[in-house]
JSON list of C-alpha atoms in Angstrom, two decimals:
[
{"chain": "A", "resi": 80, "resn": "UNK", "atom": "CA", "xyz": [108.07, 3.46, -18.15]},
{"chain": "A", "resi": 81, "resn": "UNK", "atom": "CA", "xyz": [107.41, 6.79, -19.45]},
{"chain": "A", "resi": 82, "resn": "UNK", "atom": "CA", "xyz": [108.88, 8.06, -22.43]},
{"chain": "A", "resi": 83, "resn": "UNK", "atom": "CA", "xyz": [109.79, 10.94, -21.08]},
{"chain": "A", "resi": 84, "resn": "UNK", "atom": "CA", "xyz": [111.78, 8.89, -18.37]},
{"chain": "A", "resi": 85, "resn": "UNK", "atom": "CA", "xyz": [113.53, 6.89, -21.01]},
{"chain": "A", "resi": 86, "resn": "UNK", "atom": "CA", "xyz": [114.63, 9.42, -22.80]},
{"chain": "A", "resi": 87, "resn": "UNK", "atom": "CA", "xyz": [116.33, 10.66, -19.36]},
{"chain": "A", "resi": 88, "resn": "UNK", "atom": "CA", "xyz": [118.03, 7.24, -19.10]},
{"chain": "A", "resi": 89, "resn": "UNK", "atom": "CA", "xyz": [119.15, 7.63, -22.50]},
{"chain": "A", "resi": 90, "resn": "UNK", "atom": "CA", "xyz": [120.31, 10.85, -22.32]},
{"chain": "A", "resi": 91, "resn": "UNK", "atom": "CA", "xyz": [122.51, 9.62, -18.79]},
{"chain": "A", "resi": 92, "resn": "UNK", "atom": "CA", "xyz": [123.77, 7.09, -21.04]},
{"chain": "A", "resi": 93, "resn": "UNK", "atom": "CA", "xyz": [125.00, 8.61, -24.49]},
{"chain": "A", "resi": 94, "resn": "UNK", "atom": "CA", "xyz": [124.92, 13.05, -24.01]},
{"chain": "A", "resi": 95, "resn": "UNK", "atom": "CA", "xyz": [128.54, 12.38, -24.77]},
{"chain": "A", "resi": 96, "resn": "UNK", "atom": "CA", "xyz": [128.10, 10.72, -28.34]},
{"chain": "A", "resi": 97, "resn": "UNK", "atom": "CA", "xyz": [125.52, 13.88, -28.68]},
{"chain": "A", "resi": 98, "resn": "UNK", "atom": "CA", "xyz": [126.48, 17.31, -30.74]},
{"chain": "A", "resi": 99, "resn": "UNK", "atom": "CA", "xyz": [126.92, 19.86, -28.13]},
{"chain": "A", "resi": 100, "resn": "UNK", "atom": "CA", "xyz": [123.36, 21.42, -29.74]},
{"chain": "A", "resi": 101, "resn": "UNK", "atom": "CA", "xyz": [121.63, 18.65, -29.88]},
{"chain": "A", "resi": 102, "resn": "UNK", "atom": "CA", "xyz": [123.34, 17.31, -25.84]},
{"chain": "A", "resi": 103, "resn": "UNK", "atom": "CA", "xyz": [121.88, 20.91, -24.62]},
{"chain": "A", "resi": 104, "resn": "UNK", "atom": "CA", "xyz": [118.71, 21.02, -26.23]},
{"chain": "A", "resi": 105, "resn": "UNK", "atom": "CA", "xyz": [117.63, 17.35, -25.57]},
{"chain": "A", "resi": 106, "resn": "UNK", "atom": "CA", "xyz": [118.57, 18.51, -21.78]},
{"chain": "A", "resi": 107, "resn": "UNK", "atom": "CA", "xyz": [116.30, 21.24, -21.93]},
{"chain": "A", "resi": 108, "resn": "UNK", "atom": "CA", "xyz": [113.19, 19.62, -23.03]},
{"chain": "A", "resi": 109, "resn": "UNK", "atom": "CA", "xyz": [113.82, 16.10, -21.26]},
{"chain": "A", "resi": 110, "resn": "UNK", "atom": "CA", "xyz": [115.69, 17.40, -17.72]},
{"chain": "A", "resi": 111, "resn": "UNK", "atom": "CA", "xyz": [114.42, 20.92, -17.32]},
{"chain": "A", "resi": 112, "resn": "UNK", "atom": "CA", "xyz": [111.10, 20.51, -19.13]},
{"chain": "A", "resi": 113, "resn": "UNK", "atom": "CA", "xyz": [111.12, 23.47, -21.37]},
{"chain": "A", "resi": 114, "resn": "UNK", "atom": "CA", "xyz": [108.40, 23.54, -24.35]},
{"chain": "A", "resi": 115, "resn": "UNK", "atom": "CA", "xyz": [110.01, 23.73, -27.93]},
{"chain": "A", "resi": 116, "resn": "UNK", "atom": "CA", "xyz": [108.91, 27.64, -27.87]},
{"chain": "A", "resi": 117, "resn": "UNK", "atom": "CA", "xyz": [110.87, 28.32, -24.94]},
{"chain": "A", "resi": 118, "resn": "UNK", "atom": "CA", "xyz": [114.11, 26.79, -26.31]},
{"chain": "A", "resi": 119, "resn": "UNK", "atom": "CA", "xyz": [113.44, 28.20, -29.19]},
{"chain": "A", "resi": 120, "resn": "UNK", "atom": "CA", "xyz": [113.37, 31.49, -28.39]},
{"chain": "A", "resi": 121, "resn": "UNK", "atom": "CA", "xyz": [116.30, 31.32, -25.63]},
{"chain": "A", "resi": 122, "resn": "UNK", "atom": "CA", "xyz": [118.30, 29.71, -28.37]},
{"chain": "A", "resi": 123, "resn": "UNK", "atom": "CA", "xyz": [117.82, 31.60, -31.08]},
{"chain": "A", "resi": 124, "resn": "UNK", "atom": "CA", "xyz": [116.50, 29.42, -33.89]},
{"chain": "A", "resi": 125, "resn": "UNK", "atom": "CA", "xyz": [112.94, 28.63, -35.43]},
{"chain": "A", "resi": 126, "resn": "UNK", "atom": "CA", "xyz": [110.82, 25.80, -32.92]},
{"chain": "A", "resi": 127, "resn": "UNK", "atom": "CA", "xyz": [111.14, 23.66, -35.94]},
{"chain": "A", "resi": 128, "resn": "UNK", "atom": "CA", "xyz": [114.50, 23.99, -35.91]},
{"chain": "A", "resi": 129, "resn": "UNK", "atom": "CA", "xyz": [114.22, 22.70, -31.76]},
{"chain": "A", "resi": 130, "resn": "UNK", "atom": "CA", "xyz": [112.13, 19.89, -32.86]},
{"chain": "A", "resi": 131, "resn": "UNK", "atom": "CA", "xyz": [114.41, 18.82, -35.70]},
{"chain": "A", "resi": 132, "resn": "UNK", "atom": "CA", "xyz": [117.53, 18.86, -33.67]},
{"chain": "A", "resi": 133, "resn": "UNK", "atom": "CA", "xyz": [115.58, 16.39, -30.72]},
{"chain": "A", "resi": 134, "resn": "UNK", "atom": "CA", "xyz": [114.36, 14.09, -32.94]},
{"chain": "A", "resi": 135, "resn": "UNK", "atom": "CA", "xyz": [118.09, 13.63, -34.16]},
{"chain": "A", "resi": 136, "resn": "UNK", "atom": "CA", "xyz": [119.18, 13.96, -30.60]},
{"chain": "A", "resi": 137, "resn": "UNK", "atom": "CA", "xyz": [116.36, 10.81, -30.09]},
{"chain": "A", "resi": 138, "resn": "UNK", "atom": "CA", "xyz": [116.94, 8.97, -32.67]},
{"chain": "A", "resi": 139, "resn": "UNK", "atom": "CA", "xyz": [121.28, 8.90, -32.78]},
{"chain": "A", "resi": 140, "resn": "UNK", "atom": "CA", "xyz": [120.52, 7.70, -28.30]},
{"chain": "A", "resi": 141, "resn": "UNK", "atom": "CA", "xyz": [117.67, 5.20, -29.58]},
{"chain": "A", "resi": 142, "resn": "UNK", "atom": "CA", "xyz": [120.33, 3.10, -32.45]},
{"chain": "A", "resi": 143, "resn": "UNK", "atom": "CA", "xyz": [123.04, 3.51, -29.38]},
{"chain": "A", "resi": 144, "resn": "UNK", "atom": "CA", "xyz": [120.47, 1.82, -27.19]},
{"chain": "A", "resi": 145, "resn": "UNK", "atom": "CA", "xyz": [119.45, -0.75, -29.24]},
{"chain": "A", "resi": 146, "resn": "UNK", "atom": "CA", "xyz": [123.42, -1.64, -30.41]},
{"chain": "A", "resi": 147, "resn": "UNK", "atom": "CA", "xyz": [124.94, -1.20, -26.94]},
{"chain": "A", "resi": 148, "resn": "UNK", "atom": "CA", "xyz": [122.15, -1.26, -24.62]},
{"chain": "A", "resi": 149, "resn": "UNK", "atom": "CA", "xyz": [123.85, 0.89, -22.12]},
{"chain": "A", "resi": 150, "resn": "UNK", "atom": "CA", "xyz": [120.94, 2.41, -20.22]},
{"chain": "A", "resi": 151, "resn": "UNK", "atom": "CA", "xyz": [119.05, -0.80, -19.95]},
{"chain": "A", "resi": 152, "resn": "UNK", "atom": "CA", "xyz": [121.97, -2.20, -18.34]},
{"chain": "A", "resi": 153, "resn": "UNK", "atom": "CA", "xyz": [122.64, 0.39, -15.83]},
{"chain": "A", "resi": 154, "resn": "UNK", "atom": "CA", "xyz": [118.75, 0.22, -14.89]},
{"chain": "A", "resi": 155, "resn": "UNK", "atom": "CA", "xyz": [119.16, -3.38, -14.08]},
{"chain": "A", "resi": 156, "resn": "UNK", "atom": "CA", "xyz": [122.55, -2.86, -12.53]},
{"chain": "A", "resi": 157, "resn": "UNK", "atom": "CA", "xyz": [120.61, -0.44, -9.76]},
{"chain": "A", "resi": 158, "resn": "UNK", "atom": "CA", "xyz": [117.81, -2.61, -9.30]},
{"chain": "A", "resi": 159, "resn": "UNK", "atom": "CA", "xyz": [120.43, -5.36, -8.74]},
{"chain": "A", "resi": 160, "resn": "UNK", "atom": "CA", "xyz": [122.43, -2.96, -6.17]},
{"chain": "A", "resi": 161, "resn": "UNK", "atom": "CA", "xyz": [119.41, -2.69, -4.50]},
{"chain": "A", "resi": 162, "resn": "UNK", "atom": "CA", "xyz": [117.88, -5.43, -4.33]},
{"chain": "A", "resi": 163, "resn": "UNK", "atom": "CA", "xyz": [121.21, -6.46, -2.54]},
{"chain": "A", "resi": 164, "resn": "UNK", "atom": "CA", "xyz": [121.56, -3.78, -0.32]},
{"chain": "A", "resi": 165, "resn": "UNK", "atom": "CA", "xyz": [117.80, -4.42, 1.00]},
{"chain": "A", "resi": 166, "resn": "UNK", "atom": "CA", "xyz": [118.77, -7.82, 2.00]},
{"chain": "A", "resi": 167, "resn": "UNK", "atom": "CA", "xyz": [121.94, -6.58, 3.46]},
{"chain": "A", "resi": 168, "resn": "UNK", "atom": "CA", "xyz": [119.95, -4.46, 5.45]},
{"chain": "A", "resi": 169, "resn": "UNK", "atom": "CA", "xyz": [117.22, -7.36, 6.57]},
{"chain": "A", "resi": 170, "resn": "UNK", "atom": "CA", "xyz": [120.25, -9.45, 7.49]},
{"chain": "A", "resi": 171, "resn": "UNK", "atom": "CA", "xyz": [121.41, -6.57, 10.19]},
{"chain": "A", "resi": 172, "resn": "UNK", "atom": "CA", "xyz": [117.30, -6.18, 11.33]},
{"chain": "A", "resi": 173, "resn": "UNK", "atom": "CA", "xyz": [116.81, -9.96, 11.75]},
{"chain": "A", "resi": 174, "resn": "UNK", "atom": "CA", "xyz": [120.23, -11.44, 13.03]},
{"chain": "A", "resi": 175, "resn": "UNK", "atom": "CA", "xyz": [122.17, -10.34, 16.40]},
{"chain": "A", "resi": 176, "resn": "UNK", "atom": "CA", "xyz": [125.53, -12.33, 15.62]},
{"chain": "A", "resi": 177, "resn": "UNK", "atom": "CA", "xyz": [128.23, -9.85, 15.12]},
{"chain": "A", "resi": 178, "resn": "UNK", "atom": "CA", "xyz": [129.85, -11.45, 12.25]},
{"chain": "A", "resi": 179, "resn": "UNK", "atom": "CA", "xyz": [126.62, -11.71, 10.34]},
{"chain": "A", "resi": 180, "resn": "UNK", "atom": "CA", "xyz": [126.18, -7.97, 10.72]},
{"chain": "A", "resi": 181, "resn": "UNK", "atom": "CA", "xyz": [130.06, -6.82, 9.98]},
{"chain": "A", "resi": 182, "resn": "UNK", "atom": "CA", "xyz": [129.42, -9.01, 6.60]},
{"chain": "A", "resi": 183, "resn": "UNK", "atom": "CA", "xyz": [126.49, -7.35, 6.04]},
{"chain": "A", "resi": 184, "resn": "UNK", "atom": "CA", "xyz": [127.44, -3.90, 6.32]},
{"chain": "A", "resi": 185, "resn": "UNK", "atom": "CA", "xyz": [130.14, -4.85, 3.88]},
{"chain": "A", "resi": 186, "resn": "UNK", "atom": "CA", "xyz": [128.19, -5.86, 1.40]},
{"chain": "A", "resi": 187, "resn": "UNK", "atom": "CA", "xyz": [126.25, -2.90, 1.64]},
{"chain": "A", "resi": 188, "resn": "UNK", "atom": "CA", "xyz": [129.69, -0.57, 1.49]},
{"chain": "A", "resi": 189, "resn": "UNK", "atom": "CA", "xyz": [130.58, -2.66, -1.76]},
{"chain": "A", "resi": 190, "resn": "UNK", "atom": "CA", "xyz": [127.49, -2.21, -3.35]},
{"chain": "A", "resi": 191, "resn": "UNK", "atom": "CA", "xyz": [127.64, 1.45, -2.86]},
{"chain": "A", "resi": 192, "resn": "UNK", "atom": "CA", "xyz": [130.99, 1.92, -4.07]},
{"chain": "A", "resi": 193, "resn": "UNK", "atom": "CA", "xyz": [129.76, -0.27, -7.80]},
{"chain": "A", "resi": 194, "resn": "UNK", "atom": "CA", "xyz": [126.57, 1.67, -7.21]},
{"chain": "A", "resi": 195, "resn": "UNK", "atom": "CA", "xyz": [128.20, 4.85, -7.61]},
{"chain": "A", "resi": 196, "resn": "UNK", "atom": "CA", "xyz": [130.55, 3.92, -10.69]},
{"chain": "A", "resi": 197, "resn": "UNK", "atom": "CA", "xyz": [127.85, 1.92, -12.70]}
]
């Protein structure tokens, strides 16, 4: 996985145990792919000043990760969700018994439901 990606994950995971600074400026370079110039000079401060804050920003999600491992666990949690609801879905393709499809299609509600709230 990219870095870059990761640090989206991570940032999903623990913006809210972020500074309000370092939350906004780690979304800027990560989310909406802004150099450390541009943030720089829309927020007012020095580029090393950027680059300080994100590495802070990094390093505070990075010790969350590897305490709590939130973000791995909500990767694996989708995948699993999936994974599920493709089956679901082969089970409706492949079988014509009613019953098999109306439990189907439930699973595949249910796992939409945890989907959203994981």
């Amino acid at each position: 996985m990219s870095k870059n990606l990761e640090m989206v994950y991570l940032i999903d995971a623990y913006s809210s145990a972020l500074t309000e600074k370092q939350r906004d400026m780690l979304e800027l370079y990560y989310c909406e792919d802004l150099s450390l110039a541009e943030i720089a000079q829309n927020s007012g401060i020095s580029r090393q000043g950027v680059r300080d804050c994100i590495k802070r920003g990094e390093a505070a999600m990075l010790e969350l990760e590897d305490t709590l491992g939130l973000a791995r666990r909500n990767r694996l949690l989708s995948e699993v969700f999936e994974g599920i609801r493709s089956r679901a879905e082969e089970i409706i393709e492949q079988n014509d018994a009613f019953e098999i499809k109306r439990l189907a299609g439930e699973i595949i509600e249910k796992t939409a439901v945890l989907e959203g709230g994981a």
